[in-house]
Amino acid sequence: MTKLTDQEKSQISPKLQDTEKFFRDHIGLGTSFDLGVRKFMLLGKQVHLYYVTGLCDSLYVIELIKELLKINDHETEANRLKEIVKNRLVHQQVTLVQTLDEAVDQVLSGLVVFFVEDSDFAFVVDVRNYPGRQPEEPDTEKVIRGARDGFVENIVVNTGLIRRRIRDERLRYEIMKIGERSKTDIAIAYLEDVADPGLIEVIKKELKTIMIDGLPMADKTIEEFLVKQGFNPFPLVRYTERADVAAVHLLEGHVIILVDTSPSVIITPTTFFHHVQHAEEYRQAPAAGTFVRWVRFFGMLASIYLLPLWMLYVVQPSLLPEAISYIGPNKEKNIPIVVQIFLADIGIELLRMAAIHTPTALSVAMGLIAAVLIGQIAIDVGLFSPEVILYVSIAAVGTFATPSYELSVANKIVRFVLLLLVVIFKVPGLVIGCTLFILFLASIRSLNTPYLWPFIPFNPQAFWQIIVRSSVPHIKVRPSIVHPQNVKKQP
């Protein structure tokens, strides 16, 4: 006797009782309250409809059943039932599946599946209606002027937000499922005639090799499998919750990864300088955008180097020029300056964490407590020097001005390391620390992309666009770092 293969075992049986038994034994039909089946007769044959309550639109399902039941009133040819049912499924997305495994995946994804007696296939209708919020402006990427719609946790809505901005027949969304148990939908978005085919293949290959139970952390888990970051604190992909930012990067030749249940998308490949750009710069005139960008750069530099540089002048006052000789603590405190800095910096980080977990109505009160009670009283009792509070606050403002939250945390870690090197080795510590910092960044490659491009390797034209917010009509070519098939953006 020939042994049946797994594929043959999962073939849809013409007997609907076999299908129902499979759903009861393997999927939990009758045990899980949200998994249901609706049975009815059409021209003397049974039809079973399987669904998951909460993931499909009940109104659509009811209308489909009403339309199918009309078959009993207007049709008589039972031998043509399968063709009749297919024509009566009044929906734009109706597909056929040949195996029970495919049918189960579709049902658990929120689609409904119709099984017709004496048929070795089933009809799948997409009536998904995932619970979630409506598109709204992301809290982390606000702009004064510009679109107020942002990505949500529904991948279908997110693809629509991008498609609304790029109505090009060459925009592609390749979808796959990842997670043995979660079966999370992942979509790869790119422009077919612009994006590098090699990059697309690398990303698809890496995604297909992911073997994991599920993706409860959605895009973050995908990132860790994709770029293999390890303990490197610097972000190797860029996240955005803005559909206009994602569309701009698609037009440049980047590849976007969308993960269902995540309100942000992954942009690849990216460099260090992708994380210092903000949509607000492109909503202003070029001169104003350049000014905003330079202020942001100044804040980022202050968040890294201000405290180590001040600490160097504290431990080695002879380096201070006469014009700024007033810098440095005027009175000795019981607690060493470096300890004060670390305590104040960690305190600000605790306040940031508390703000995340504090209801909005109480956040203002928490800020007043932190500023008035903790800060001022800590100075009055001699715990902190006023200058420590000043410079730590400036560094914290620079951290908050960094567009990428992931980059701001990495910069804070670098600041701590530089502070320790300055305290231990003084001037050589600062010089060596800054040199190692640059060398470390230069050694990073994300998806075969140099992290410090266009600074290292140097590309004058691209580096100029990093320093100065150029007018859009003057940007005629796409960035070479993505190896676009079509280099020119405009004639």
GROMACS .gro file of C-alpha atoms in nm:
model
  491
    1MET     CA    1   0.000   0.000   0.000
    2THR     CA    2   0.139   0.342  -0.101
    3LYS     CA    3   0.199   0.580   0.190
    4LEU     CA    4   0.032   0.920   0.152
    5THR     CA    5   0.254   1.229   0.158
    6ASP     CA    6   0.184   1.525   0.390
    7GLN     CA    7   0.063   1.723   0.089
    8GLU     CA    8  -0.185   1.449  -0.003
    9LYS     CA    9  -0.305   1.422   0.357
   10SER     CA   10  -0.391   1.793   0.364
   11GLN     CA   11  -0.583   1.791   0.038
   12ILE     CA   12  -0.942   1.916   0.072
   13SER     CA   13  -1.185   1.625   0.092
   14PRO     CA   14  -1.512   1.629  -0.106
   15LYS     CA   15  -1.678   1.514   0.219
   16LEU     CA   16  -1.747   1.812   0.441
   17GLN     CA   17  -1.758   1.598   0.755
   18ASP     CA   18  -1.387   1.526   0.702
   19THR     CA   19  -1.317   1.898   0.678
   20GLU     CA   20  -1.517   1.969   0.993
   21LYS     CA   21  -1.331   1.691   1.179
   22PHE     CA   22  -0.998   1.845   1.073
   23PHE     CA   23  -1.102   2.186   1.206
   24ARG     CA   24  -1.221   2.031   1.534
   25ASP     CA   25  -0.909   1.819   1.588
   26HIS     CA   26  -0.641   2.063   1.472
   27ILE     CA   27  -0.782   2.416   1.497
   28GLY     CA   28  -1.006   2.395   1.804
   29LEU     CA   29  -1.347   2.430   1.643
   30GLY     CA   30  -1.602   2.390   1.921
   31THR     CA   31  -1.342   2.479   2.185
   32SER     CA   32  -1.231   2.827   2.080
   33PHE     CA   33  -1.536   3.051   2.099
   34ASP     CA   34  -1.414   3.288   1.827
   35LEU     CA   35  -1.375   3.013   1.563
   36GLY     CA   36  -1.707   2.932   1.401
   37VAL     CA   37  -1.876   2.752   1.115
   38ARG     CA   38  -2.203   2.835   0.938
   39LYS     CA   39  -2.376   2.548   0.755
   40PHE     CA   40  -2.647   2.583   0.490
   41MET     CA   41  -2.782   2.396   0.186
   42LEU     CA   42  -2.758   2.504  -0.177
   43LEU     CA   43  -2.943   2.299  -0.441
   44GLY     CA   44  -2.940   1.997  -0.213
   45LYS     CA   45  -2.568   2.015  -0.132
   46GLN     CA   46  -2.403   2.125   0.190
   47VAL     CA   47  -2.191   2.440   0.212
   48HIS     CA   48  -1.975   2.521   0.514
   49LEU     CA   49  -1.848   2.869   0.593
   50TYR     CA   50  -1.556   2.897   0.840
   51TYR     CA   51  -1.462   3.228   1.004
   52VAL     CA   52  -1.296   3.392   1.305
   53THR     CA   53  -1.514   3.637   1.494
   54GLY     CA   54  -1.342   3.969   1.549
   55LEU     CA   55  -1.117   3.952   1.242
   56CYS     CA   56  -1.382   3.962   0.969
   57ASP     CA   57  -1.657   4.210   0.886
   58SER     CA   58  -1.987   4.048   0.988
   59LEU     CA   59  -2.193   4.269   0.756
   60TYR     CA   60  -1.999   4.151   0.452
   61VAL     CA   61  -2.036   3.789   0.561
   62ILE     CA   62  -2.413   3.828   0.604
   63GLU     CA   63  -2.447   3.985   0.259
   64LEU     CA   64  -2.246   3.699   0.104
   65ILE     CA   65  -2.472   3.438   0.269
   66LYS     CA   66  -2.785   3.624   0.152
   67GLU     CA   67  -2.653   3.629  -0.204
   68LEU     CA   68  -2.569   3.259  -0.197
   69LEU     CA   69  -2.910   3.161  -0.053
   70LYS     CA   70  -3.076   3.324  -0.354
   71ILE     CA   71  -2.931   3.038  -0.558
   72ASN     CA   72  -3.206   2.811  -0.419
   73ASP     CA   73  -3.470   3.046  -0.559
   74HIS     CA   74  -3.327   3.109  -0.906
   75GLU     CA   75  -3.107   2.810  -1.001
   76THR     CA   76  -3.182   2.441  -1.058
   77GLU     CA   77  -2.863   2.288  -1.203
   78ALA     CA   78  -2.701   2.120  -0.905
   79ASN     CA   79  -2.416   1.984  -1.119
   80ARG     CA   80  -2.301   2.344  -1.187
   81LEU     CA   81  -2.313   2.450  -0.821
   82LYS     CA   82  -1.940   2.523  -0.792
   83GLU     CA   83  -1.945   2.762  -1.089
   84ILE     CA   84  -2.264   2.925  -0.965
   85VAL     CA   85  -2.122   2.979  -0.615
   86LYS     CA   86  -1.806   3.132  -0.759
   87ASN     CA   87  -2.011   3.380  -0.961
   88ARG     CA   88  -2.239   3.466  -0.668
   89LEU     CA   89  -1.955   3.555  -0.429
   90VAL     CA   90  -1.994   3.927  -0.481
   91HIS     CA   91  -1.653   4.046  -0.368
   92GLN     CA   92  -1.348   4.180  -0.548
   93GLN     CA   93  -1.109   3.933  -0.382
   94VAL     CA   94  -1.211   3.570  -0.428
   95THR     CA   95  -0.941   3.301  -0.460
   96LEU     CA   96  -0.925   2.922  -0.461
   97VAL     CA   97  -0.723   2.702  -0.227
   98GLN     CA   98  -0.646   2.332  -0.275
   99THR     CA   99  -0.526   2.228   0.070
  100LEU     CA  100  -0.660   2.244   0.424
  101ASP     CA  101  -0.336   2.404   0.546
  102GLU     CA  102  -0.388   2.699   0.312
  103ALA     CA  103  -0.752   2.725   0.416
  104VAL     CA  104  -0.663   2.727   0.786
  105ASP     CA  105  -0.399   2.997   0.736
  106GLN     CA  106  -0.655   3.215   0.558
  107VAL     CA  107  -0.925   3.163   0.822
  108LEU     CA  108  -0.686   3.249   1.105
  109SER     CA  109  -0.581   3.561   0.912
  110GLY     CA  110  -0.938   3.693   0.913
  111LEU     CA  111  -1.062   3.574   0.574
  112VAL     CA  112  -1.364   3.345   0.534
  113VAL     CA  113  -1.353   3.011   0.351
  114PHE     CA  114  -1.646   2.841   0.175
  115PHE     CA  115  -1.634   2.461   0.137
  116VAL     CA  116  -1.880   2.310  -0.111
  117GLU     CA  117  -1.978   1.944  -0.093
  118ASP     CA  118  -1.815   1.721  -0.359
  119SER     CA  119  -1.547   1.984  -0.430
  120ASP     CA  120  -1.174   1.934  -0.383
  121PHE     CA  121  -1.111   2.306  -0.342
  122ALA     CA  122  -1.249   2.594  -0.135
  123PHE     CA  123  -1.335   2.958  -0.200
  124VAL     CA  124  -1.151   3.221   0.004
  125VAL     CA  125  -1.305   3.568   0.041
  126ASP     CA  126  -1.115   3.858   0.194
  127VAL     CA  127  -1.351   4.027   0.437
  128ARG     CA  128  -1.088   4.118   0.697
  129ASN     CA  129  -1.169   4.395   0.939
  130TYR     CA  130  -0.886   4.408   1.192
  131PRO     CA  131  -0.947   4.598   1.515
  132GLY     CA  132  -0.736   4.910   1.538
  133ARG     CA  133  -0.722   5.287   1.534
  134GLN     CA  134  -0.756   5.527   1.242
  135PRO     CA  135  -0.451   5.695   1.081
  136GLU     CA  136  -0.334   5.991   1.287
  137GLU     CA  137  -0.019   6.200   1.320
  138PRO     CA  138   0.265   6.010   1.492
  139ASP     CA  139   0.369   6.155   1.828
  140THR     CA  140   0.740   6.108   1.755
  141GLU     CA  141   0.745   6.273   1.408
  142LYS     CA  142   0.525   6.578   1.436
  143VAL     CA  143   0.550   6.862   1.183
  144ILE     CA  144   0.411   7.216   1.191
  145ARG     CA  145   0.282   7.187   0.836
  146GLY     CA  146   0.223   6.865   0.650
  147ALA     CA  147   0.016   6.549   0.643
  148ARG     CA  148  -0.146   6.438   0.965
  149ASP     CA  149  -0.196   6.073   0.867
  150GLY     CA  150   0.046   5.813   0.997
  151PHE     CA  151   0.083   5.439   0.989
  152VAL     CA  152  -0.136   5.220   1.209
  153GLU     CA  153  -0.123   4.856   1.320
  154ASN     CA  154  -0.309   4.734   1.009
  155ILE     CA  155  -0.078   4.638   0.721
  156VAL     CA  156  -0.357   4.679   0.464
  157VAL     CA  157  -0.419   5.039   0.573
  158ASN     CA  158  -0.045   5.110   0.569
  159THR     CA  159   0.001   4.984   0.213
  160GLY     CA  160  -0.294   5.201   0.111
  161LEU     CA  161  -0.136   5.512   0.267
  162ILE     CA  162   0.178   5.460   0.058
  163ARG     CA  163  -0.014   5.365  -0.257
  164ARG     CA  164  -0.210   5.689  -0.225
  165ARG     CA  165   0.117   5.883  -0.256
  166ILE     CA  166   0.283   5.666  -0.523
  167ARG     CA  167   0.028   5.572  -0.788
  168ASP     CA  168   0.285   5.396  -1.000
  169GLU     CA  169   0.217   5.065  -1.169
  170ARG     CA  170   0.575   4.964  -1.084
  171LEU     CA  171   0.524   4.985  -0.708
  172ARG     CA  172   0.541   4.630  -0.574
  173TYR     CA  173   0.423   4.475  -0.247
  174GLU     CA  174   0.553   4.121  -0.199
  175ILE     CA  175   0.387   3.956   0.099
  176MET     CA  176   0.493   3.656   0.304
  177LYS     CA  177   0.412   3.503   0.641
  178ILE     CA  178   0.673   3.468   0.916
  179GLY     CA  179   0.632   3.289   1.248
  180GLU     CA  180   0.544   2.923   1.292
  181ARG     CA  181   0.261   3.013   1.529
  182SER     CA  182   0.191   3.382   1.468
  183LYS     CA  183   0.201   3.364   1.085
  184THR     CA  184   0.253   3.740   1.079
  185ASP     CA  185   0.209   3.915   0.744
  186ILE     CA  186   0.528   4.083   0.618
  187ALA     CA  187   0.528   4.298   0.304
  188ILE     CA  188   0.833   4.415   0.109
  189ALA     CA  189   0.767   4.739  -0.081
  190TYR     CA  190   0.987   4.873  -0.362
  191LEU     CA  191   0.977   5.037  -0.704
  192GLU     CA  192   1.051   4.764  -0.957
  193ASP     CA  193   1.247   4.979  -1.201
  194VAL     CA  194   1.437   5.177  -0.933
  195ALA     CA  195   1.533   4.953  -0.639
  196ASP     CA  196   1.846   4.739  -0.659
  197PRO     CA  197   1.741   4.379  -0.745
  198GLY     CA  198   2.037   4.247  -0.547
  199LEU     CA  199   1.919   4.429  -0.234
  200ILE     CA  200   1.565   4.298  -0.280
  201GLU     CA  201   1.691   3.941  -0.311
  202VAL     CA  202   1.913   3.975  -0.003
  203ILE     CA  203   1.622   4.103   0.206
  204LYS     CA  204   1.384   3.832   0.083
  205LYS     CA  205   1.646   3.564   0.146
  206GLU     CA  206   1.710   3.687   0.500
  207LEU     CA  207   1.339   3.706   0.576
  208LYS     CA  208   1.272   3.355   0.446
  209THR     CA  209   1.543   3.212   0.672
  210ILE     CA  210   1.371   3.346   0.988
  211MET     CA  211   1.254   3.049   1.192
  212ILE     CA  212   1.070   3.158   1.505
  213ASP     CA  213   0.744   3.083   1.688
  214GLY     CA  214   0.603   3.432   1.654
  215LEU     CA  215   0.668   3.803   1.620
  216PRO     CA  216   0.507   3.966   1.924
  217MET     CA  217   0.751   4.259   1.891
  218ALA     CA  218   0.681   4.282   1.519
  219ASP     CA  219   0.931   4.495   1.324
  220LYS     CA  220   1.195   4.501   1.600
  221THR     CA  221   1.228   4.122   1.583
  222ILE     CA  222   1.254   4.142   1.204
  223GLU     CA  223   1.531   4.402   1.236
  224GLU     CA  224   1.737   4.182   1.468
  225PHE     CA  225   1.719   3.891   1.227
  226LEU     CA  226   1.782   4.111   0.924
  227VAL     CA  227   2.090   4.313   1.025
  228LYS     CA  228   2.229   4.098   1.309
  229GLN     CA  229   2.309   4.402   1.521
  230GLY     CA  230   2.442   4.227   1.830
  231PHE     CA  231   2.547   4.473   2.104
  232ASN     CA  232   2.604   4.760   1.862
  233PRO     CA  233   2.385   5.041   2.008
  234PHE     CA  234   2.359   5.240   1.683
  235PRO     CA  235   2.048   5.183   1.471
  236LEU     CA  236   2.116   5.001   1.143
  237VAL     CA  237   1.771   5.053   0.994
  238ARG     CA  238   1.545   5.354   1.008
  239TYR     CA  239   1.193   5.344   1.145
  240THR     CA  240   0.923   5.586   1.041
  241GLU     CA  241   0.555   5.621   1.123
  242ARG     CA  242   0.497   5.878   0.847
  243ALA     CA  243   0.366   5.761   0.510
  244ASP     CA  244   0.519   6.060   0.328
  245VAL     CA  245   0.866   5.978   0.462
  246ALA     CA  246   0.830   5.615   0.352
  247ALA     CA  247   0.715   5.729   0.005
  248VAL     CA  248   1.016   5.960  -0.034
  249HIS     CA  249   1.255   5.677   0.044
  250LEU     CA  250   1.078   5.443  -0.198
  251LEU     CA  251   1.124   5.702  -0.474
  252GLU     CA  252   1.495   5.722  -0.386
  253GLY     CA  253   1.537   5.347  -0.435
  254HIS     CA  254   1.513   5.217  -0.080
  255VAL     CA  255   1.325   4.901   0.016
  256ILE     CA  256   1.052   4.926   0.280
  257ILE     CA  257   0.948   4.642   0.510
  258LEU     CA  258   0.597   4.655   0.655
  259VAL     CA  259   0.499   4.426   0.942
  260ASP     CA  260   0.139   4.368   1.041
  261THR     CA  261   0.052   4.486   1.396
  262SER     CA  262   0.328   4.752   1.382
  263PRO     CA  263   0.257   5.125   1.333
  264SER     CA  264   0.606   5.184   1.192
  265VAL     CA  265   0.789   5.057   0.885
  266ILE     CA  266   1.154   4.966   0.832
  267ILE     CA  267   1.358   5.159   0.574
  268THR     CA  268   1.663   4.983   0.427
  269PRO     CA  269   1.943   5.042   0.363
  270THR     CA  270   2.024   5.340   0.584
  271THR     CA  271   2.330   5.528   0.701
  272PHE     CA  272   2.407   5.734   1.011
  273PHE     CA  273   2.288   6.051   0.838
  274HIS     CA  274   1.946   5.904   0.759
  275HIS     CA  275   1.876   5.912   1.132
  276VAL     CA  276   1.947   6.285   1.167
  277GLN     CA  277   1.693   6.400   0.907
  278HIS     CA  278   1.342   6.514   0.991
  279ALA     CA  279   1.037   6.579   0.775
  280GLU     CA  280   1.006   6.932   0.917
  281GLU     CA  281   1.322   7.038   0.729
  282TYR     CA  282   1.152   6.961   0.397
  283ARG     CA  283   0.833   7.147   0.492
  284GLN     CA  284   1.028   7.474   0.520
  285ALA     CA  285   1.205   7.686   0.260
  286PRO     CA  286   1.559   7.562   0.182
  287ALA     CA  287   1.721   7.839   0.389
  288ALA     CA  288   1.490   7.783   0.686
  289GLY     CA  289   1.527   7.407   0.651
  290THR     CA  290   1.905   7.440   0.652
  291PHE     CA  291   1.891   7.657   0.965
  292VAL     CA  292   1.669   7.404   1.143
  293ARG     CA  293   1.905   7.125   1.037
  294TRP     CA  294   2.214   7.307   1.168
  295VAL     CA  295   2.044   7.377   1.501
  296ARG     CA  296   1.958   7.009   1.524
  297PHE     CA  297   2.318   6.913   1.441
  298PHE     CA  298   2.439   7.150   1.714
  299GLY     CA  299   2.204   6.989   1.964
  300MET     CA  300   2.324   6.640   1.868
  301LEU     CA  301   2.690   6.740   1.901
  302ALA     CA  302   2.614   6.897   2.241
  303SER     CA  303   2.443   6.578   2.355
  304ILE     CA  304   2.766   6.383   2.288
  305TYR     CA  305   3.060   6.618   2.348
  306LEU     CA  306   2.946   6.901   2.579
  307LEU     CA  307   2.971   6.712   2.908
  308PRO     CA  308   3.302   6.533   2.831
  309LEU     CA  309   3.457   6.864   2.717
  310TRP     CA  310   3.338   7.048   3.029
  311MET     CA  311   3.460   6.761   3.244
  312LEU     CA  312   3.804   6.794   3.081
  313TYR     CA  313   3.821   7.162   3.182
  314VAL     CA  314   3.715   7.068   3.536
  315VAL     CA  315   3.987   6.804   3.582
  316GLN     CA  316   4.248   7.010   3.395
  317PRO     CA  317   4.172   7.383   3.449
  318SER     CA  318   4.502   7.489   3.287
  319LEU     CA  319   4.348   7.416   2.946
  320LEU     CA  320   4.087   7.688   2.989
  321PRO     CA  321   4.144   8.002   2.779
  322GLU     CA  322   4.143   8.326   2.975
  323ALA     CA  323   3.824   8.443   2.805
  324ILE     CA  324   3.621   8.156   2.948
  325SER     CA  325   3.806   8.105   3.273
  326TYR     CA  326   3.478   8.133   3.463
  327ILE     CA  327   3.379   7.783   3.344
  328GLY     CA  328   3.402   7.517   3.611
  329PRO     CA  329   3.258   7.469   3.961
  330ASN     CA  330   3.331   7.760   4.194
  331LYS     CA  331   3.296   7.558   4.511
  332GLU     CA  332   3.404   7.209   4.601
  333LYS     CA  333   3.120   6.972   4.675
  334ASN     CA  334   3.118   6.659   4.887
  335ILE     CA  335   3.028   6.449   4.581
  336PRO     CA  336   3.280   6.432   4.291
  337ILE     CA  337   3.173   6.615   3.976
  338VAL     CA  338   3.174   6.303   3.759
  339VAL     CA  339   2.942   6.128   4.004
  340GLN     CA  340   2.712   6.431   4.000
  341ILE     CA  341   2.700   6.417   3.621
  342PHE     CA  342   2.613   6.050   3.615
  343LEU     CA  343   2.349   6.090   3.885
  344ALA     CA  344   2.190   6.386   3.706
  345ASP     CA  345   2.200   6.210   3.368
  346ILE     CA  346   2.048   5.892   3.505
  347GLY     CA  347   1.790   6.104   3.687
  348ILE     CA  348   1.681   6.263   3.359
  349GLU     CA  349   1.658   5.919   3.203
  350LEU     CA  350   1.436   5.807   3.490
  351LEU     CA  351   1.214   6.112   3.437
  352ARG     CA  352   1.186   6.024   3.068
  353MET     CA  353   1.079   5.671   3.156
  354ALA     CA  354   0.834   5.803   3.413
  355ALA     CA  355   0.685   6.040   3.155
  356ILE     CA  356   0.615   5.745   2.924
  357HIS     CA  357   0.424   5.560   3.196
  358THR     CA  358   0.252   5.865   3.347
  359PRO     CA  359  -0.099   5.958   3.227
  360THR     CA  360  -0.106   6.282   3.029
  361ALA     CA  361  -0.310   6.461   3.295
  362LEU     CA  362  -0.035   6.398   3.551
  363SER     CA  363   0.271   6.455   3.332
  364VAL     CA  364   0.269   6.834   3.386
  365ALA     CA  365   0.262   6.787   3.763
  366MET     CA  366   0.548   6.539   3.739
  367GLY     CA  367   0.753   6.792   3.539
  368LEU     CA  368   0.697   7.060   3.802
  369ILE     CA  369   0.801   6.821   4.078
  370ALA     CA  370   1.116   6.729   3.889
  371ALA     CA  371   1.215   7.088   3.804
  372VAL     CA  372   1.121   7.273   4.122
  373LEU     CA  373   1.144   7.024   4.404
  374ILE     CA  374   1.410   6.777   4.296
  375GLY     CA  375   1.636   7.004   4.090
  376GLN     CA  376   1.635   7.319   4.299
  377ILE     CA  377   1.641   7.149   4.638
  378ALA     CA  378   1.923   6.918   4.526
  379ILE     CA  379   2.130   7.229   4.450
  380ASP     CA  380   2.034   7.401   4.775
  381VAL     CA  381   2.137   7.106   4.990
  382GLY     CA  382   2.468   7.077   4.806
  383LEU     CA  383   2.402   6.749   4.624
  384PHE     CA  384   2.458   6.902   4.279
  385SER     CA  385   2.657   7.194   4.146
  386PRO     CA  386   2.444   7.443   3.945
  387GLU     CA  387   2.677   7.404   3.646
  388VAL     CA  388   2.626   7.029   3.646
  389ILE     CA  389   2.250   7.077   3.622
  390LEU     CA  390   2.299   7.335   3.344
  391TYR     CA  391   2.521   7.125   3.120
  392VAL     CA  392   2.337   6.800   3.182
  393SER     CA  393   2.014   6.979   3.088
  394ILE     CA  394   2.165   7.118   2.765
  395ALA     CA  395   2.289   6.769   2.676
  396ALA     CA  396   1.944   6.627   2.750
  397VAL     CA  397   1.778   6.886   2.525
  398GLY     CA  398   2.021   6.788   2.249
  399THR     CA  399   1.924   6.426   2.304
  400PHE     CA  400   1.554   6.508   2.271
  401ALA     CA  401   1.626   6.711   1.955
  402THR     CA  402   1.772   6.403   1.784
  403PRO     CA  403   1.505   6.282   1.537
  404SER     CA  404   1.578   5.913   1.591
  405TYR     CA  405   1.510   5.788   1.941
  406GLU     CA  406   1.737   5.487   1.886
  407LEU     CA  407   2.024   5.716   1.780
  408SER     CA  408   1.973   5.943   2.082
  409VAL     CA  409   2.010   5.648   2.320
  410ALA     CA  410   2.326   5.532   2.138
  411ASN     CA  411   2.470   5.885   2.161
  412LYS     CA  412   2.402   5.887   2.535
  413ILE     CA  413   2.601   5.564   2.576
  414VAL     CA  414   2.891   5.721   2.384
  415ARG     CA  415   2.873   6.027   2.612
  416PHE     CA  416   2.905   5.808   2.921
  417VAL     CA  417   3.207   5.628   2.775
  418LEU     CA  418   3.378   5.955   2.682
  419LEU     CA  419   3.317   6.092   3.032
  420LEU     CA  420   3.487   5.792   3.189
  421LEU     CA  421   3.783   5.818   2.951
  422VAL     CA  422   3.824   6.190   3.031
  423VAL     CA  423   3.816   6.128   3.406
  424ILE     CA  424   4.073   5.848   3.382
  425PHE     CA  425   4.306   5.970   3.104
  426LYS     CA  426   4.218   6.341   3.067
  427VAL     CA  427   4.319   6.488   2.725
  428PRO     CA  428   4.448   6.159   2.577
  429GLY     CA  429   4.125   5.992   2.687
  430LEU     CA  430   3.909   6.245   2.500
  431VAL     CA  431   4.123   6.230   2.185
  432ILE     CA  432   4.144   5.851   2.181
  433GLY     CA  433   3.775   5.815   2.266
  434CYS     CA  434   3.663   6.045   1.982
  435THR     CA  435   3.897   5.869   1.738
  436LEU     CA  436   3.770   5.523   1.834
  437PHE     CA  437   3.413   5.652   1.807
  438ILE     CA  438   3.466   5.766   1.446
  439LEU     CA  439   3.653   5.446   1.356
  440PHE     CA  440   3.377   5.236   1.507
  441LEU     CA  441   3.110   5.413   1.304
  442ALA     CA  442   3.323   5.386   0.989
  443SER     CA  443   3.357   5.009   1.038
  444ILE     CA  444   2.981   4.948   1.051
  445ARG     CA  445   2.809   4.812   0.741
  446SER     CA  446   2.435   4.758   0.724
  447LEU     CA  447   2.323   4.539   0.432
  448ASN     CA  448   2.660   4.607   0.264
  449THR     CA  449   2.611   4.983   0.309
  450PRO     CA  450   2.888   5.199   0.467
  451TYR     CA  451   2.737   5.354   0.778
  452LEU     CA  452   2.912   5.694   0.743
  453TRP     CA  453   2.841   5.744   0.373
  454PRO     CA  454   2.871   6.007   0.222
  455PHE     CA  455   3.138   6.119   0.472
  456ILE     CA  456   3.332   5.791   0.455
  457PRO     CA  457   3.369   5.708   0.167
  458PHE     CA  458   3.348   6.074   0.071
  459ASN     CA  459   3.091   6.183  -0.185
  460PRO     CA  460   3.101   6.565  -0.222
  461GLN     CA  461   2.762   6.610  -0.386
  462ALA     CA  462   2.578   6.383  -0.144
  463PHE     CA  463   2.762   6.529   0.157
  464TRP     CA  464   2.660   6.879   0.050
  465GLN     CA  465   2.296   6.768   0.060
  466ILE     CA  466   2.354   6.644   0.415
  467ILE     CA  467   2.494   6.979   0.527
  468VAL     CA  468   2.253   7.199   0.330
  469ARG     CA  469   1.885   7.136   0.267
  470SER     CA  470   1.888   7.169  -0.112
  471SER     CA  471   1.591   7.280  -0.317
  472VAL     CA  472   1.400   6.985  -0.463
  473PRO     CA  473   1.434   7.101  -0.829
  474HIS     CA  474   1.813   7.090  -0.784
  475ILE     CA  475   1.817   6.726  -0.667
  476LYS     CA  476   1.813   6.548  -0.999
  477VAL     CA  477   1.971   6.214  -0.911
  478ARG     CA  478   1.897   5.943  -0.657
  479PRO     CA  479   2.154   5.864  -0.385
  480SER     CA  480   2.416   5.624  -0.519
  481ILE     CA  481   2.430   5.433  -0.192
  482VAL     CA  482   2.112   5.239  -0.283
  483HIS     CA  483   2.250   5.148  -0.630
  484PRO     CA  484   1.934   5.254  -0.813
  485GLN     CA  485   1.859   5.109  -1.157
  486ASN     CA  486   1.726   5.446  -1.269
  487VAL     CA  487   1.970   5.710  -1.143
  488LYS     CA  488   1.782   6.022  -1.251
  489LYS     CA  489   1.486   6.146  -1.048
  490GLN     CA  490   1.398   6.415  -1.299
  491PRO     CA  491   1.527   6.516  -1.646
   0.00000   0.00000   0.00000
